[in-house]
mmCIF file of C-alpha atoms in Angstrom:
data_model
loop_
_atom_site.group_PDB
_atom_site.id
_atom_site.type_symbol
_atom_site.label_atom_id
_atom_site.label_comp_id
_atom_site.label_asym_id
_atom_site.label_seq_id
_atom_site.Cartn_x
_atom_site.Cartn_y
_atom_site.Cartn_z
ATOM 1 C CA GLY A 225 93.039 86.845 72.172
ATOM 2 C CA GLN A 226 94.314 88.056 68.812
ATOM 3 C CA ALA A 227 96.960 90.402 70.239
ATOM 4 C CA LEU A 228 98.300 87.592 72.405
ATOM 5 C CA ALA A 229 98.331 85.149 69.489
ATOM 6 C CA ALA A 230 100.137 87.634 67.248
ATOM 7 C CA ALA A 231 102.754 88.512 69.866
ATOM 8 C CA ALA A 232 103.421 84.922 70.913
ATOM 9 C CA GLY A 233 103.411 83.799 67.281
ATOM 10 C CA LYS A 234 106.271 86.161 66.430
ATOM 11 C CA TYR A 235 108.429 84.684 69.195
ATOM 12 C CA TRP A 236 107.563 81.078 68.258
ATOM 13 C CA ALA A 237 108.269 81.722 64.575
ATOM 14 C CA GLU A 238 111.621 83.296 65.346
ATOM 15 C CA PHE A 239 112.501 80.428 67.674
ATOM 16 C CA ALA A 240 111.671 77.931 64.916
ATOM 17 C CA ARG A 241 113.651 79.946 62.359
ATOM 18 C CA SER A 242 116.788 80.743 64.352
ATOM 19 C CA GLY A 243 116.628 78.948 67.699
ATOM 20 C CA ASN A 244 116.531 82.308 69.481
ATOM 21 C CA PRO A 245 113.101 83.810 70.184
ATOM 22 C CA GLY A 246 114.789 87.025 71.335
ATOM 23 C CA ASN A 247 115.459 87.958 67.706
ATOM 24 C CA ALA A 248 111.724 88.602 67.142
ATOM 25 C CA GLY A 249 111.992 92.293 68.039
ATOM 26 C CA GLY A 250 110.207 94.038 70.851
ATOM 27 C CA THR A 251 110.814 92.896 74.412
ATOM 28 C CA VAL A 252 113.970 90.822 74.718
ATOM 29 C CA TRP A 253 113.326 87.182 75.552
ATOM 30 C CA PRO A 254 115.530 86.550 78.604
ATOM 31 C CA LYS A 255 117.931 83.623 78.567
ATOM 32 C CA TYR A 256 116.844 81.145 81.232
ATOM 33 C CA ASP A 257 119.136 80.357 84.122
ATOM 34 C CA LEU A 258 118.535 78.885 87.558
ATOM 35 C CA ALA A 259 119.699 82.026 89.368
ATOM 36 C CA ASN A 260 116.762 84.219 88.347
ATOM 37 C CA GLU A 261 114.410 81.854 86.457
ATOM 38 C CA ALA A 262 113.608 84.617 83.956
ATOM 39 C CA LEU A 263 110.777 84.187 81.484
ATOM 40 C CA LEU A 264 108.537 86.177 79.179
ATOM 41 C CA GLU A 265 104.843 86.431 80.016
ATOM 42 C CA PHE A 266 102.081 87.801 77.765
ATOM 43 C CA PRO A 267 99.499 89.145 80.254
ATOM 44 C CA ASN A 268 97.593 91.449 77.857
ATOM 45 C CA GLY A 269 99.076 90.549 74.499
ATOM 46 C CA ALA A 270 102.224 92.552 75.211
ATOM 47 C CA PRO A 271 105.298 90.633 76.399
ATOM 48 C CA VAL A 272 106.667 91.416 79.874
ATOM 49 C CA GLN A 273 109.780 89.957 81.512
ATOM 50 C CA GLN A 274 109.208 88.163 84.815
ATOM 51 C CA GLN A 275 111.492 86.454 87.292
ATOM 52 C CA ARG A 276 110.630 83.488 89.490
ATOM 53 C CA PHE A 277 107.067 83.357 88.138
ATOM 54 C CA HIS A 278 104.780 82.070 90.911
ATOM 55 C CA ALA A 279 107.924 80.980 92.768
ATOM 56 C CA SER A 280 106.267 80.333 96.116
ATOM 57 C CA ARG A 281 103.634 78.087 94.505
ATOM 58 C CA LEU A 282 106.125 76.188 92.398
ATOM 59 C CA ASP A 283 108.603 75.832 95.269
ATOM 60 C CA TRP A 284 105.798 74.338 97.374
ATOM 61 C CA VAL A 285 105.010 71.808 94.638
ATOM 62 C CA GLU A 286 108.678 70.788 94.372
ATOM 63 C CA ARG A 287 108.938 70.383 98.141
ATOM 64 C CA SER A 288 105.742 68.330 98.159
ATOM 65 C CA ILE A 289 107.043 65.857 95.589
ATOM 66 C CA GLY A 290 110.453 65.627 97.227
ATOM 67 C CA LYS A 291 112.582 67.532 94.725
#
């Protein structure tokens, strides 16, 4: 709980301040693009880069709604 809130809070505050959450220090927040669908996840309070997070599930949803 608290570790996650502190870590995520730093990224949100930096995003609000500068428009770039990657300036918060620590793990670099990846720039999103459609090729790799990179994102930052906070599984145990520590940020970790992921690509195509739950891609098979999300691809199924998009196919189901006709996207």
